[in-house]
Short mmCIF file of C-alpha atoms and ligand atoms in Angstrom, two decimals:
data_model
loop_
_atom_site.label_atom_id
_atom_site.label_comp_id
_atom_site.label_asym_id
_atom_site.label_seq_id
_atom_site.Cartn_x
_atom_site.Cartn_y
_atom_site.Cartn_z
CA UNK A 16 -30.88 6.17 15.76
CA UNK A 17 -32.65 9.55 14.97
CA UNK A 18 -30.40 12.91 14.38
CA UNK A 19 -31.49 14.38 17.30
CA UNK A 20 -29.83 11.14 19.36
CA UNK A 21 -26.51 11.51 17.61
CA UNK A 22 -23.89 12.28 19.58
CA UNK A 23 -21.71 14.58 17.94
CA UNK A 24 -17.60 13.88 18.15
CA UNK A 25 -15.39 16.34 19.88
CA UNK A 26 -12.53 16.25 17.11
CA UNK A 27 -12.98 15.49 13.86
CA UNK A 28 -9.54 15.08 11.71
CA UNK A 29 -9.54 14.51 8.18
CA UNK A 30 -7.05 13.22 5.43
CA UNK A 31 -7.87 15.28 2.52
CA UNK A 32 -7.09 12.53 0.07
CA UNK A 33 -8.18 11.71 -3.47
CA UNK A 34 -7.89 15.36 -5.64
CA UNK A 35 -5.23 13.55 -8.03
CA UNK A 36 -7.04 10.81 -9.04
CA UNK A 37 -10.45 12.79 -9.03
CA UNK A 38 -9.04 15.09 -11.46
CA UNK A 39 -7.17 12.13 -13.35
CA UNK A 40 -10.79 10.26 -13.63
CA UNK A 41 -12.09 12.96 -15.33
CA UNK A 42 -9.61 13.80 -17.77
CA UNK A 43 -8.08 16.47 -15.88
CA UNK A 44 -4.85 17.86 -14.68
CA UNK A 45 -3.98 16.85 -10.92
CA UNK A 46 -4.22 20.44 -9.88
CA UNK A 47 -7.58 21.18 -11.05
CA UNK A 48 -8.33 18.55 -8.31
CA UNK A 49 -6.62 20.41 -5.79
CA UNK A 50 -8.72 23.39 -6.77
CA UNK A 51 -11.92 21.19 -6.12
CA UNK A 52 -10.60 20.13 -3.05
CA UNK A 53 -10.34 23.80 -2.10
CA UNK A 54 -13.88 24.02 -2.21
CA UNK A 55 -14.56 20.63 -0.80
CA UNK A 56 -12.89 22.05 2.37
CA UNK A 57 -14.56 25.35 2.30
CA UNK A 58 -17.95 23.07 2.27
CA UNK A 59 -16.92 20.72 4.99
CA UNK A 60 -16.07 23.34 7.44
CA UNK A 61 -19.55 24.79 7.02
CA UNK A 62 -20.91 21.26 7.53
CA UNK A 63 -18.71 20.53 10.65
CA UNK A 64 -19.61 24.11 12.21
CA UNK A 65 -23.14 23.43 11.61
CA UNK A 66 -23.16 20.37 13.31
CA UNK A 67 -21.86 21.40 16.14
CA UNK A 68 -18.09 19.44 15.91
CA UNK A 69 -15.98 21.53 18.19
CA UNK A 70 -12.24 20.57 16.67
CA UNK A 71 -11.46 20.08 13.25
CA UNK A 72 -7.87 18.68 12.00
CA UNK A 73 -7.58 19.31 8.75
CA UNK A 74 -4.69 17.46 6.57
CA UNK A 75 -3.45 19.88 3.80
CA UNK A 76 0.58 18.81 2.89
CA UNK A 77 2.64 16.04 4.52
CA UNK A 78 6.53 16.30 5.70
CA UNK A 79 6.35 13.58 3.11
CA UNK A 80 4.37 15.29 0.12
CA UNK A 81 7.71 17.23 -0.65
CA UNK A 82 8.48 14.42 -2.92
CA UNK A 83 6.33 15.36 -5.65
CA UNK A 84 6.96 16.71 -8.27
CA UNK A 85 8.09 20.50 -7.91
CA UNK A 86 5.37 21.97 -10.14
CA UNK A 87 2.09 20.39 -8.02
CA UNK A 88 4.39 21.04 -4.63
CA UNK A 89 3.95 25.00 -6.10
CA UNK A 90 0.20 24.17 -6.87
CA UNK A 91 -0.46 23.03 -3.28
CA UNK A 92 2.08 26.11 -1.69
CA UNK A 93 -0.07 28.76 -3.85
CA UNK A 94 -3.47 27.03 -3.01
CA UNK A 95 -3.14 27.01 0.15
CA UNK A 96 -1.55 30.31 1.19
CA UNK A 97 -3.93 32.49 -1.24
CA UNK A 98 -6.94 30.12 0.49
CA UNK A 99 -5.76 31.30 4.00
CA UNK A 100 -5.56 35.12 3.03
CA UNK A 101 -9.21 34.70 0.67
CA UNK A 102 -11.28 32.93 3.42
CA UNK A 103 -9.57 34.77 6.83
CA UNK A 104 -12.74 36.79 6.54
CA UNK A 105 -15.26 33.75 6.69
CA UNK A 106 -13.15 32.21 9.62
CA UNK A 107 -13.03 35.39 11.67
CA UNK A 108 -17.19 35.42 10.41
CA UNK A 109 -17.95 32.51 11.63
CA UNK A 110 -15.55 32.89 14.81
CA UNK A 111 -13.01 29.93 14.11
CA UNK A 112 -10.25 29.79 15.91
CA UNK A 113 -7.37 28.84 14.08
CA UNK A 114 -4.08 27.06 14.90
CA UNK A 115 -0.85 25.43 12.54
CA UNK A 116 0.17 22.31 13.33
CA UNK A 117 3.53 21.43 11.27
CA UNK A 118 7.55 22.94 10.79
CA UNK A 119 8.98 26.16 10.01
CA UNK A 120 11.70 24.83 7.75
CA UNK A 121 11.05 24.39 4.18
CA UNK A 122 7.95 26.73 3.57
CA UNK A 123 8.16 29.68 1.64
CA UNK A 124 7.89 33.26 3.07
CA UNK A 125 4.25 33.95 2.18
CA UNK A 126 3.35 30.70 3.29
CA UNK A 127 4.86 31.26 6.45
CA UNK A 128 2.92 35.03 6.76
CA UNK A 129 -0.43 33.59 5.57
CA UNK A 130 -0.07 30.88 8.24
CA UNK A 131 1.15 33.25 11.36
CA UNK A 132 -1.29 35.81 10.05
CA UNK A 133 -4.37 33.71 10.24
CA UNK A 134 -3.85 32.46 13.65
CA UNK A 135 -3.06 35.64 15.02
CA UNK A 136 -6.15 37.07 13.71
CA UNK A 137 -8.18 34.37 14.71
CA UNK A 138 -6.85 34.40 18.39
CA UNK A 139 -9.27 35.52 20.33
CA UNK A 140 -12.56 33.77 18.45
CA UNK A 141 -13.95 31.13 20.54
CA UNK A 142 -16.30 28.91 18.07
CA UNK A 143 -15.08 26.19 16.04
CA UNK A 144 -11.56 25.52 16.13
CA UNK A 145 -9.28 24.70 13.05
CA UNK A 146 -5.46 22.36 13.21
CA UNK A 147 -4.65 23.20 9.77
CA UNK A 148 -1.63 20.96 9.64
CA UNK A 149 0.88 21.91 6.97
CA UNK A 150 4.31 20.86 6.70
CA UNK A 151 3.16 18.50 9.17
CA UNK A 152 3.93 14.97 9.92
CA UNK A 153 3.34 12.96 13.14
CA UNK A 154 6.59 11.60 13.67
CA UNK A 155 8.64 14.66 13.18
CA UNK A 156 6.27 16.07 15.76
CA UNK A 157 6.77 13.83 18.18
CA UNK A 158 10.39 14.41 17.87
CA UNK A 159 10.00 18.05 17.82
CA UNK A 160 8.00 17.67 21.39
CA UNK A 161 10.76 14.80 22.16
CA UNK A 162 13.60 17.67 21.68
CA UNK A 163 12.40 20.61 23.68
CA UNK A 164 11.67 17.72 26.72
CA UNK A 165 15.30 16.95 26.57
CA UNK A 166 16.59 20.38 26.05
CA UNK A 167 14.29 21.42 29.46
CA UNK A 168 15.74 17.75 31.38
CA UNK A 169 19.03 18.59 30.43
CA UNK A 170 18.43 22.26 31.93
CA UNK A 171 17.30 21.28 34.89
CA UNK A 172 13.63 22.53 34.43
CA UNK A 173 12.15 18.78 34.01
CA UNK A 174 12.95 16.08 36.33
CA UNK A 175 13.00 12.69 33.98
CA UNK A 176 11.07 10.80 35.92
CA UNK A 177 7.95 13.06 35.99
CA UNK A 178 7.91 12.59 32.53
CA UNK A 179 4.30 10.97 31.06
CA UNK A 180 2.01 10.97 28.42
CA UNK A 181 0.74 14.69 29.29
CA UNK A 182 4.41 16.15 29.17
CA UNK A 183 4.55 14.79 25.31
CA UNK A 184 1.06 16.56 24.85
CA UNK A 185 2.06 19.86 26.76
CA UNK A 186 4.66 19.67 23.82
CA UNK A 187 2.82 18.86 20.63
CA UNK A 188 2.64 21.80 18.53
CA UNK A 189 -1.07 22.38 19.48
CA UNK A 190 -1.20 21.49 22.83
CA UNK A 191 -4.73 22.49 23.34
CA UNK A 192 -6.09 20.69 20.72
CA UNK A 193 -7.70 17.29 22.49
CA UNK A 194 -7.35 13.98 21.50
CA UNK A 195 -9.38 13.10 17.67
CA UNK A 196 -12.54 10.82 18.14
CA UNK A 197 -13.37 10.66 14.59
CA UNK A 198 -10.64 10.08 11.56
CA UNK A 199 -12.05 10.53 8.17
CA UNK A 200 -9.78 9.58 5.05
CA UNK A 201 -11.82 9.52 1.62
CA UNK A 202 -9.93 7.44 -1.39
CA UNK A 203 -10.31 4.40 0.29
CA UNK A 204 -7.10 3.70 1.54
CA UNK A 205 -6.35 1.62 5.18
CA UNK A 206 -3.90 4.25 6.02
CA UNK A 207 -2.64 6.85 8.69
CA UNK A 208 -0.05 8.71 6.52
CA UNK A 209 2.35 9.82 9.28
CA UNK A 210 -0.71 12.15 10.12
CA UNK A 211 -1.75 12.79 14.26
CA UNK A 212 0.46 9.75 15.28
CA UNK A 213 -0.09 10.24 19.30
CA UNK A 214 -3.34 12.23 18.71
CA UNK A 215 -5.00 9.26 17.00
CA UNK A 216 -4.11 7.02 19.54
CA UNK A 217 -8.51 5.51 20.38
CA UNK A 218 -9.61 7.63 17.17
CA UNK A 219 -12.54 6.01 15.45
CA UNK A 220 -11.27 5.27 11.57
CA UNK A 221 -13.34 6.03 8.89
CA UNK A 222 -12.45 5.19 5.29
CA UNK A 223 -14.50 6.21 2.44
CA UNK A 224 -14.34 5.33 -1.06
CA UNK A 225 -15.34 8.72 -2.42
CA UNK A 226 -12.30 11.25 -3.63
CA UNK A 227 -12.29 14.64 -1.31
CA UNK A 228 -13.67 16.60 -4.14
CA UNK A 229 -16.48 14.94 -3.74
CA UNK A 230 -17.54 15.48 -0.22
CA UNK A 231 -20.09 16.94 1.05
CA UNK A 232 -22.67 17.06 4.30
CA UNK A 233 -24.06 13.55 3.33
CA UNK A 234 -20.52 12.16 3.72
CA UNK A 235 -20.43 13.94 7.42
CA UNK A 236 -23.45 13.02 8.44
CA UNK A 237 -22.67 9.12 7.34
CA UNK A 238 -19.46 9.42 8.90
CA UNK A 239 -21.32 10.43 12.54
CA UNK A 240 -24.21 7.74 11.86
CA UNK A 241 -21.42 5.28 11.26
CA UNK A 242 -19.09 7.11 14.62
CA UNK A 243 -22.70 6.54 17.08
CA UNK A 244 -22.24 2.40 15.42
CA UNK A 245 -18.77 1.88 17.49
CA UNK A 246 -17.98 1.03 21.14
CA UNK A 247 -15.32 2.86 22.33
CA UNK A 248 -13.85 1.15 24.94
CA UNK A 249 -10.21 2.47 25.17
CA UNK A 250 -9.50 -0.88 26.44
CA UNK A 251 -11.63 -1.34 28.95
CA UNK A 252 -14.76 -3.43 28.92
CA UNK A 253 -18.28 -2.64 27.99
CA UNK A 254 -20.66 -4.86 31.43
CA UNK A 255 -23.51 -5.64 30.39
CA UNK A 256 -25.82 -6.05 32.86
C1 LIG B 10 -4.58 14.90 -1.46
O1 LIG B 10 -4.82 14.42 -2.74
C2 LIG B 10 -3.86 16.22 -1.48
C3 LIG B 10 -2.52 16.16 -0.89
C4 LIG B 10 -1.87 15.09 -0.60
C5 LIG B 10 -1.86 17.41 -0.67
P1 LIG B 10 -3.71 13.62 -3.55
O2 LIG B 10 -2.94 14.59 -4.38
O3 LIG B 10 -2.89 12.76 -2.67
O4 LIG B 10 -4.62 12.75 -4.49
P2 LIG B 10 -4.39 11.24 -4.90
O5 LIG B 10 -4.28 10.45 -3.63
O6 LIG B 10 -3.13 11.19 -5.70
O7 LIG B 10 -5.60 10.87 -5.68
C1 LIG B 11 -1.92 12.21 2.89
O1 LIG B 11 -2.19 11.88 1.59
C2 LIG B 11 -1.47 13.66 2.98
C3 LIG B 11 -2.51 14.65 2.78
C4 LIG B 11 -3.75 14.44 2.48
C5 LIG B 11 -2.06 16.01 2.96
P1 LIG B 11 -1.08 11.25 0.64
O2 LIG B 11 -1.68 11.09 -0.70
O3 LIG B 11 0.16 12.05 0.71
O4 LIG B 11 -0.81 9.86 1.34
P2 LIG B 11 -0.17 8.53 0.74
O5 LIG B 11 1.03 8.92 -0.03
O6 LIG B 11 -1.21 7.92 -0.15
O7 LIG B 11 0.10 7.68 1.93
MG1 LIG B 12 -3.09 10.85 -2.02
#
């Protein structure tokens, strides 16, 4: 199939996975491979604009990544917030929109600021959009959306049995955000991570042996060539005539 034939997914998440071991194969500290993956991300949202993807999901700390060790948890914390504040220019350049998917409780102050601050600056752009999940894990989410439900039942504002799959998604943290067609995770592991549980639910999986530092456009573009591959028959069938 030629580029031009392509079709191009919706949402495109990724699990930013591999900057330890990067760094580690190259005789480095762990954090110097968060730093590459800094850039990594700064190259793949240029790559995914130019293409074209309208929804990006990036993953950038798990609920569960709290369990390392304090010192890289303060790494990640200081990456990220001074990476939302450096490149709030570029997104409002470029017209990203941006939205936080992930908890209040447990991130620092600044964090907290640099988050709210981005997406309120970025509110009324209307190219790409950016889920920069933080904090974020996909069952605590769906317990989040779970809680407000019962909290609006239990008021009287939700009758129980109108409940379906759209009243969990009206209650995601992103509502807006549509379902992801296209999962990347480099490192090469089989795995979902606790990351966009109900979002994920017909996603297209693609697993890459390559570390995110590494990534670049040809990884996208194999990613898409490999997307236009699979039938997606969200369990229907495909006739042929
Ligand atoms: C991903 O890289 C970054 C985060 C989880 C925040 P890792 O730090 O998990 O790198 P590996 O998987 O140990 O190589
Ligand atoms: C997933 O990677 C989380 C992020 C990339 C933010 P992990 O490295 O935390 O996942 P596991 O521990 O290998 O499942
Ligand atoms: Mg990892």
């Amino acid at each position: 199939m030629s580029e031009t034939e392509m079709v191009i997914p919706r949402h495109v998440a990724v699990i930013m996975d591999g900057n330890g071991r990067w760094a580690l194969e190259r005789g480095l500290k762990r954090t110097e491979g968060h730093r590459e993956g800094r850039k990594a991300t700064q190259r793949f949202m240029r790559e995914a604009d130019a293409r074209g993807i309208g929804y990006v999901s990036l993953y950038a700390f798990s609920t569960e990544n709290w369990s390392r060790p304090e010192p890289e948890v303060e790494a990640l914390m200081g990456l990220i917030e001074s990476a939302l504040v450096a490149e709030l220019e570029e997104l409002c350049r470029n017209d990203v929109r941006m939205y936080w998917s992930g908890r209040r409780e447990g991130l620092p102050a600044p964090m907290l600021r640099a988050l709210d601050g981005a997406v309120a600056a970025t509110a009324d752009n209307r190219g790409m959009v950016l889920n920069l999940c933080v904090n974020y894990g996909g069952q605590i989410e769906i317990v989040d959306a779970t809680k407000e439900i019962a909290r609006k039942a239990v008021a009287g504002e939700l009758d129980v049995e109108e409940i379906g799959p759209e009243t969990v998604q009206q209650h995601l943290y992103v509502p807006e955000v549509p379902p992801v067609d296209l999962l990347i995770r480099p490192g090469g592991d089989l795995r979902i991570s606790n990351f966009l549980l109900w979002q994920t639910a017909y996603a297209e999986f693609y697993v890459m042996p390559d570390y995110w530092p590494s990534f670049t456009g040809e990884h996208l573009d194999a990613a898409i060539a490999d997307y236009n591959r699979r039938q997606r028959r969200f369990g229907g069938l495909v006739l042929v005539e």
